[in-house]
Amino acid sequence: MIVTFTANPSLDRTVALPGPLERGEVQRAVSVSQESGGKGVNVSRALVASGLESVAVLPGADSDPVLAGLRESGVPFVSLPINEPLRTNVALTEPGGVTTKINEPGPLLDADQQEALMKLLLESSRGASWVVLAGSLPPGFPADFYATVARRLRSAENGNAPQIAVDSSGAPLAAAVSSDAAGDGSGKPDLLKPNAEELAELAAAAGFASPATANELEADPAAAAAAAAAVVRSGVGAVLATLGSKGAVLVTADGAWLATHPPVAAVSTVGAGDSALAGYLLAHGQGAAPADCLRQAVAHGAAAASLPGSTVPAVHQTTPDAVTITALRKD
């Protein structure tokens, strides 16, 4: 079983435009759709769509539209009741897949609610193979919340803790990599899934000698692999870095690989990275080698980009045989 944790879930509304977004003008939408979302929720949705057992842990009132959407789509979840409504995020998609997102901050959870949410996650994670800590944190949460969760998971399970994946951004992502209050690396993830921009920031913080921008990393997979290797040397188990239409790189202590997929007709990039992480976990759960986990990750991400709104693909909608794997140097 794979448990996902989304501290700041959302109702994701996608508005499809007939042409390029025109600031300051009135435009009519071609279509509007909505899904229960947030990074961890999206990962659970993709896993369940492929027949894998997954449980989403999140806050939210029983009547909240986000939880109602999970029930309707058959995604198992456990929730911490709160009084405030969950946020709504809006994505504007243009022909060709260009996406503009407007994300609300989310409800404020006090210290008692934060602790209750963490305890709910710890209880729900018993016996899990992976725990995915994903997305932004609501207002008021400490930046090192994910690192604290990782330490408590590993402490509670006495050596039988699930593997931990982190997919976030900004201060929570940086803290998940750098925080080591226990001095033993117990707060660091087994798998990190940054995009190119996040990888550039993490590599610089990890002391990477050759700073690069997100565009430079997307254009140069060897540089992306070297940047990811710097993050792995800092104590992270593995880095799965998605590079948009350029594919993704995977770096572990034992090797580095690039995966590319033939171009797809992009419809919406919302949730493509979340689907990539789900594809990786799906293959990992089947005992696949690292390069083949990367292969399925890129196949899932490409399939998601070809679907409307925040629709996630099932494994039968992906084309892993079309993915090309290339071994890379890590440094």
mmCIF file of N, CA and C in Angstrom, residues 1-77:
data_model
loop_
_atom_site.group_PDB
_atom_site.id
_atom_site.type_symbol
_atom_site.label_atom_id
_atom_site.label_comp_id
_atom_site.label_asym_id
_atom_site.label_seq_id
_atom_site.Cartn_x
_atom_site.Cartn_y
_atom_site.Cartn_z
ATOM 1 N N MET A 1 0.835 -1.198 0.000
ATOM 2 C CA MET A 1 0.000 0.000 0.000
ATOM 3 C C MET A 1 0.876 1.256 0.000
ATOM 4 N N ILE A 2 0.426 2.274 -0.706
ATOM 5 C CA ILE A 2 1.122 3.554 -0.738
ATOM 6 C C ILE A 2 0.207 4.608 -0.125
ATOM 7 N N VAL A 3 0.701 5.295 0.886
ATOM 8 C CA VAL A 3 -0.040 6.357 1.560
ATOM 9 C C VAL A 3 0.451 7.698 1.039
ATOM 10 N N THR A 4 -0.469 8.561 0.673
ATOM 11 C CA THR A 4 -0.088 9.917 0.286
ATOM 12 C C THR A 4 -0.608 10.897 1.323
ATOM 13 N N PHE A 5 0.160 11.951 1.527
ATOM 14 C CA PHE A 5 -0.203 12.965 2.511
ATOM 15 C C PHE A 5 -0.259 14.316 1.815
ATOM 16 N N THR A 6 -1.428 14.939 1.860
ATOM 17 C CA THR A 6 -1.613 16.258 1.262
ATOM 18 C C THR A 6 -2.131 17.191 2.340
ATOM 19 N N ALA A 7 -1.244 18.017 2.872
ATOM 20 C CA ALA A 7 -1.643 18.920 3.948
ATOM 21 C C ALA A 7 -2.493 20.074 3.436
ATOM 22 N N ASN A 8 -2.346 20.399 2.147
ATOM 23 C CA ASN A 8 -3.035 21.551 1.580
ATOM 24 C C ASN A 8 -3.793 21.155 0.310
ATOM 25 N N PRO A 9 -4.784 20.257 0.430
ATOM 26 C CA PRO A 9 -5.503 19.786 -0.754
ATOM 27 C C PRO A 9 -6.348 20.896 -1.368
ATOM 28 N N SER A 10 -6.901 20.608 -2.540
ATOM 29 C CA SER A 10 -7.637 21.649 -3.247
ATOM 30 C C SER A 10 -8.694 21.032 -4.153
ATOM 31 N N LEU A 11 -9.630 21.862 -4.519
ATOM 32 C CA LEU A 11 -10.532 21.549 -5.614
ATOM 33 C C LEU A 11 -9.919 22.209 -6.845
ATOM 34 N N ASP A 12 -9.466 21.420 -7.784
ATOM 35 C CA ASP A 12 -8.758 21.939 -8.956
ATOM 36 C C ASP A 12 -9.725 22.167 -10.105
ATOM 37 N N ARG A 13 -9.928 23.430 -10.454
ATOM 38 C CA ARG A 13 -10.784 23.802 -11.579
ATOM 39 C C ARG A 13 -9.894 24.134 -12.778
ATOM 40 N N THR A 14 -10.176 23.541 -13.907
ATOM 41 C CA THR A 14 -9.414 23.792 -15.121
ATOM 42 C C THR A 14 -10.319 24.447 -16.155
ATOM 43 N N VAL A 15 -9.894 25.613 -16.613
ATOM 44 C CA VAL A 15 -10.636 26.371 -17.616
ATOM 45 C C VAL A 15 -9.849 26.315 -18.918
ATOM 46 N N ALA A 16 -10.415 25.690 -19.938
ATOM 47 C CA ALA A 16 -9.739 25.569 -21.235
ATOM 48 C C ALA A 16 -10.117 26.751 -22.117
ATOM 49 N N LEU A 17 -9.114 27.473 -22.618
ATOM 50 C CA LEU A 17 -9.325 28.629 -23.479
ATOM 51 C C LEU A 17 -9.197 28.229 -24.944
ATOM 52 N N PRO A 18 -9.889 28.939 -25.848
ATOM 53 C CA PRO A 18 -9.799 28.591 -27.271
ATOM 54 C C PRO A 18 -8.532 29.106 -27.938
ATOM 55 N N GLY A 19 -7.831 30.024 -27.276
ATOM 56 C CA GLY A 19 -6.612 30.609 -27.833
ATOM 57 C C GLY A 19 -5.712 31.073 -26.710
ATOM 58 N N PRO A 20 -4.653 31.827 -27.027
ATOM 59 C CA PRO A 20 -3.740 32.318 -25.991
ATOM 60 C C PRO A 20 -4.454 33.200 -24.964
ATOM 61 N N LEU A 21 -4.002 33.142 -23.730
ATOM 62 C CA LEU A 21 -4.538 33.985 -22.673
ATOM 63 C C LEU A 21 -4.246 35.453 -22.998
ATOM 64 N N GLU A 22 -5.280 36.275 -22.936
ATOM 65 C CA GLU A 22 -5.138 37.705 -23.222
ATOM 66 C C GLU A 22 -5.416 38.485 -21.942
ATOM 67 N N ARG A 23 -4.374 38.996 -21.329
ATOM 68 C CA ARG A 23 -4.525 39.725 -20.071
ATOM 69 C C ARG A 23 -5.379 40.970 -20.264
ATOM 70 N N GLY A 24 -6.314 41.168 -19.333
ATOM 71 C CA GLY A 24 -7.160 42.350 -19.373
ATOM 72 C C GLY A 24 -8.328 42.264 -20.322
ATOM 73 N N GLU A 25 -8.491 41.146 -21.010
ATOM 74 C CA GLU A 25 -9.568 40.993 -21.973
ATOM 75 C C GLU A 25 -10.594 39.970 -21.480
ATOM 76 N N VAL A 26 -11.774 39.991 -22.085
ATOM 77 C CA VAL A 26 -12.807 38.998 -21.797
ATOM 78 C C VAL A 26 -12.641 37.840 -22.778
ATOM 79 N N GLN A 27 -12.532 36.636 -22.251
ATOM 80 C CA GLN A 27 -12.423 35.447 -23.098
ATOM 81 C C GLN A 27 -13.447 34.411 -22.659
ATOM 82 N N ARG A 28 -13.965 33.685 -23.616
ATOM 83 C CA ARG A 28 -14.942 32.644 -23.318
ATOM 84 C C ARG A 28 -14.240 31.289 -23.265
ATOM 85 N N ALA A 29 -14.573 30.517 -22.249
ATOM 86 C CA ALA A 29 -13.955 29.200 -22.084
ATOM 87 C C ALA A 29 -14.561 28.197 -23.050
ATOM 88 N N VAL A 30 -13.729 27.260 -23.479
ATOM 89 C CA VAL A 30 -14.196 26.143 -24.280
ATOM 90 C C VAL A 30 -14.852 25.094 -23.386
ATOM 91 N N SER A 31 -14.253 24.874 -22.239
ATOM 92 C CA SER A 31 -14.785 23.894 -21.287
ATOM 93 C C SER A 31 -14.252 24.193 -19.899
ATOM 94 N N VAL A 32 -14.934 23.673 -18.902
ATOM 95 C CA VAL A 32 -14.519 23.806 -17.506
ATOM 96 C C VAL A 32 -14.688 22.450 -16.846
ATOM 97 N N SER A 33 -13.662 22.031 -16.107
ATOM 98 C CA SER A 33 -13.744 20.756 -15.385
ATOM 99 C C SER A 33 -13.162 20.940 -13.997
ATOM 100 N N GLN A 34 -13.452 20.027 -13.098
ATOM 101 C CA GLN A 34 -12.872 20.098 -11.763
ATOM 102 C C GLN A 34 -12.649 18.699 -11.204
ATOM 103 N N GLU A 35 -11.597 18.602 -10.411
ATOM 104 C CA GLU A 35 -11.198 17.340 -9.777
ATOM 105 C C GLU A 35 -10.708 17.638 -8.367
ATOM 106 N N SER A 36 -10.847 16.669 -7.480
ATOM 107 C CA SER A 36 -10.178 16.764 -6.185
ATOM 108 C C SER A 36 -8.684 16.701 -6.429
ATOM 109 N N GLY A 37 -7.921 17.622 -5.833
ATOM 110 C CA GLY A 37 -6.512 17.692 -6.164
ATOM 111 C C GLY A 37 -5.616 18.028 -4.995
ATOM 112 N N GLY A 38 -4.429 18.494 -5.339
ATOM 113 C CA GLY A 38 -3.303 18.560 -4.435
ATOM 114 C C GLY A 38 -2.359 17.448 -4.840
ATOM 115 N N LYS A 39 -1.063 17.658 -4.704
ATOM 116 C CA LYS A 39 -0.092 16.710 -5.244
ATOM 117 C C LYS A 39 -0.282 15.283 -4.735
ATOM 118 N N GLY A 40 -0.415 15.115 -3.436
ATOM 119 C CA GLY A 40 -0.579 13.764 -2.912
ATOM 120 C C GLY A 40 -1.869 13.121 -3.370
ATOM 121 N N VAL A 41 -2.944 13.912 -3.388
ATOM 122 C CA VAL A 41 -4.228 13.400 -3.872
ATOM 123 C C VAL A 41 -4.095 12.934 -5.312
ATOM 124 N N ASN A 42 -3.397 13.719 -6.149
ATOM 125 C CA ASN A 42 -3.218 13.331 -7.549
ATOM 126 C C ASN A 42 -2.439 12.025 -7.677
ATOM 127 N N VAL A 43 -1.432 11.843 -6.842
ATOM 128 C CA VAL A 43 -0.667 10.597 -6.873
ATOM 129 C C VAL A 43 -1.577 9.420 -6.516
ATOM 130 N N SER A 44 -2.379 9.572 -5.473
ATOM 131 C CA SER A 44 -3.310 8.494 -5.101
ATOM 132 C C SER A 44 -4.301 8.220 -6.222
ATOM 133 N N ARG A 45 -4.827 9.256 -6.840
ATOM 134 C CA ARG A 45 -5.771 9.066 -7.941
ATOM 135 C C ARG A 45 -5.133 8.260 -9.068
ATOM 136 N N ALA A 46 -3.874 8.592 -9.411
ATOM 137 C CA ALA A 46 -3.196 7.875 -10.499
ATOM 138 C C ALA A 46 -2.915 6.429 -10.121
ATOM 139 N N LEU A 47 -2.528 6.191 -8.880
ATOM 140 C CA LEU A 47 -2.248 4.821 -8.442
ATOM 141 C C LEU A 47 -3.516 3.974 -8.445
ATOM 142 N N VAL A 48 -4.600 4.527 -7.910
ATOM 143 C CA VAL A 48 -5.865 3.790 -7.864
ATOM 144 C C VAL A 48 -6.378 3.512 -9.274
ATOM 145 N N ALA A 49 -6.177 4.477 -10.189
ATOM 146 C CA ALA A 49 -6.599 4.274 -11.581
ATOM 147 C C ALA A 49 -5.887 3.093 -12.222
ATOM 148 N N SER A 50 -4.680 2.777 -11.721
ATOM 149 C CA SER A 50 -3.897 1.665 -12.258
ATOM 150 C C SER A 50 -4.047 0.400 -11.435
ATOM 151 N N GLY A 51 -4.989 0.404 -10.488
ATOM 152 C CA GLY A 51 -5.274 -0.801 -9.723
ATOM 153 C C GLY A 51 -4.403 -1.008 -8.504
ATOM 154 N N LEU A 52 -3.643 0.024 -8.094
ATOM 155 C CA LEU A 52 -2.766 -0.110 -6.930
ATOM 156 C C LEU A 52 -3.490 0.385 -5.683
ATOM 157 N N GLU A 53 -3.199 -0.231 -4.564
ATOM 158 C CA GLU A 53 -3.823 0.181 -3.309
ATOM 159 C C GLU A 53 -3.149 1.449 -2.790
ATOM 160 N N SER A 54 -3.939 2.479 -2.552
ATOM 161 C CA SER A 54 -3.414 3.739 -2.045
ATOM 162 C C SER A 54 -4.457 4.400 -1.173
ATOM 163 N N VAL A 55 -3.991 5.105 -0.152
ATOM 164 C CA VAL A 55 -4.868 5.854 0.741
ATOM 165 C C VAL A 55 -4.343 7.281 0.821
ATOM 166 N N ALA A 56 -5.233 8.243 0.635
ATOM 167 C CA ALA A 56 -4.870 9.651 0.747
ATOM 168 C C ALA A 56 -5.213 10.153 2.145
ATOM 169 N N VAL A 57 -4.257 10.805 2.795
ATOM 170 C CA VAL A 57 -4.466 11.408 4.111
ATOM 171 C C VAL A 57 -4.479 12.923 3.916
ATOM 172 N N LEU A 58 -5.521 13.570 4.451
ATOM 173 C CA LEU A 58 -5.676 15.011 4.224
ATOM 174 C C LEU A 58 -6.626 15.606 5.245
ATOM 175 N N PRO A 59 -6.610 16.925 5.417
ATOM 176 C CA PRO A 59 -7.623 17.571 6.245
ATOM 177 C C PRO A 59 -8.859 17.872 5.420
ATOM 178 N N GLY A 60 -9.977 18.128 6.078
ATOM 179 C CA GLY A 60 -11.174 18.528 5.350
ATOM 180 C C GLY A 60 -12.442 18.070 6.030
ATOM 181 N N ALA A 61 -13.456 18.910 5.987
ATOM 182 C CA ALA A 61 -14.770 18.548 6.521
ATOM 183 C C ALA A 61 -15.384 17.440 5.676
ATOM 184 N N ASP A 62 -16.212 16.631 6.299
ATOM 185 C CA ASP A 62 -16.798 15.489 5.603
ATOM 186 C C ASP A 62 -17.605 15.927 4.378
ATOM 187 N N SER A 63 -18.185 17.121 4.440
ATOM 188 C CA SER A 63 -19.022 17.612 3.344
ATOM 189 C C SER A 63 -18.239 18.423 2.314
ATOM 190 N N ASP A 64 -16.935 18.590 2.512
ATOM 191 C CA ASP A 64 -16.155 19.422 1.601
ATOM 192 C C ASP A 64 -16.156 18.828 0.187
ATOM 193 N N PRO A 65 -16.252 19.668 -0.852
ATOM 194 C CA PRO A 65 -16.266 19.157 -2.230
ATOM 195 C C PRO A 65 -15.037 18.314 -2.591
ATOM 196 N N VAL A 66 -13.891 18.593 -1.957
ATOM 197 C CA VAL A 66 -12.692 17.796 -2.253
ATOM 198 C C VAL A 66 -12.901 16.354 -1.801
ATOM 199 N N LEU A 67 -13.422 16.164 -0.589
ATOM 200 C CA LEU A 67 -13.664 14.820 -0.091
ATOM 201 C C LEU A 67 -14.809 14.148 -0.852
ATOM 202 N N ALA A 68 -15.813 14.933 -1.217
ATOM 203 C CA ALA A 68 -16.917 14.376 -1.999
ATOM 204 C C ALA A 68 -16.414 13.862 -3.343
ATOM 205 N N GLY A 69 -15.477 14.599 -3.943
ATOM 206 C CA GLY A 69 -14.912 14.162 -5.211
ATOM 207 C C GLY A 69 -14.122 12.879 -5.085
ATOM 208 N N LEU A 70 -13.407 12.715 -3.981
ATOM 209 C CA LEU A 70 -12.655 11.478 -3.771
ATOM 210 C C LEU A 70 -13.614 10.294 -3.624
ATOM 211 N N ARG A 71 -14.713 10.501 -2.917
ATOM 212 C CA ARG A 71 -15.692 9.418 -2.788
ATOM 213 C C ARG A 71 -16.242 9.030 -4.158
ATOM 214 N N GLU A 72 -16.587 10.028 -4.941
ATOM 215 C CA GLU A 72 -17.185 9.757 -6.254
ATOM 216 C C GLU A 72 -16.220 9.021 -7.175
ATOM 217 N N SER A 73 -14.913 9.307 -7.031
ATOM 218 C CA SER A 73 -13.930 8.676 -7.912
ATOM 219 C C SER A 73 -13.373 7.381 -7.338
ATOM 220 N N GLY A 74 -13.813 6.998 -6.140
ATOM 221 C CA GLY A 74 -13.408 5.724 -5.562
ATOM 222 C C GLY A 74 -12.008 5.705 -5.011
ATOM 223 N N VAL A 75 -11.497 6.866 -4.598
ATOM 224 C CA VAL A 75 -10.155 6.935 -4.017
ATOM 225 C C VAL A 75 -10.265 6.860 -2.494
ATOM 226 N N PRO A 76 -9.717 5.820 -1.853
ATOM 227 C CA PRO A 76 -9.787 5.714 -0.396
ATOM 228 C C PRO A 76 -9.050 6.871 0.280
ATOM 229 N N PHE A 77 -9.597 7.356 1.389
ATOM 230 C CA PHE A 77 -8.945 8.449 2.104
ATOM 231 C C PHE A 77 -9.310 8.399 3.575
#
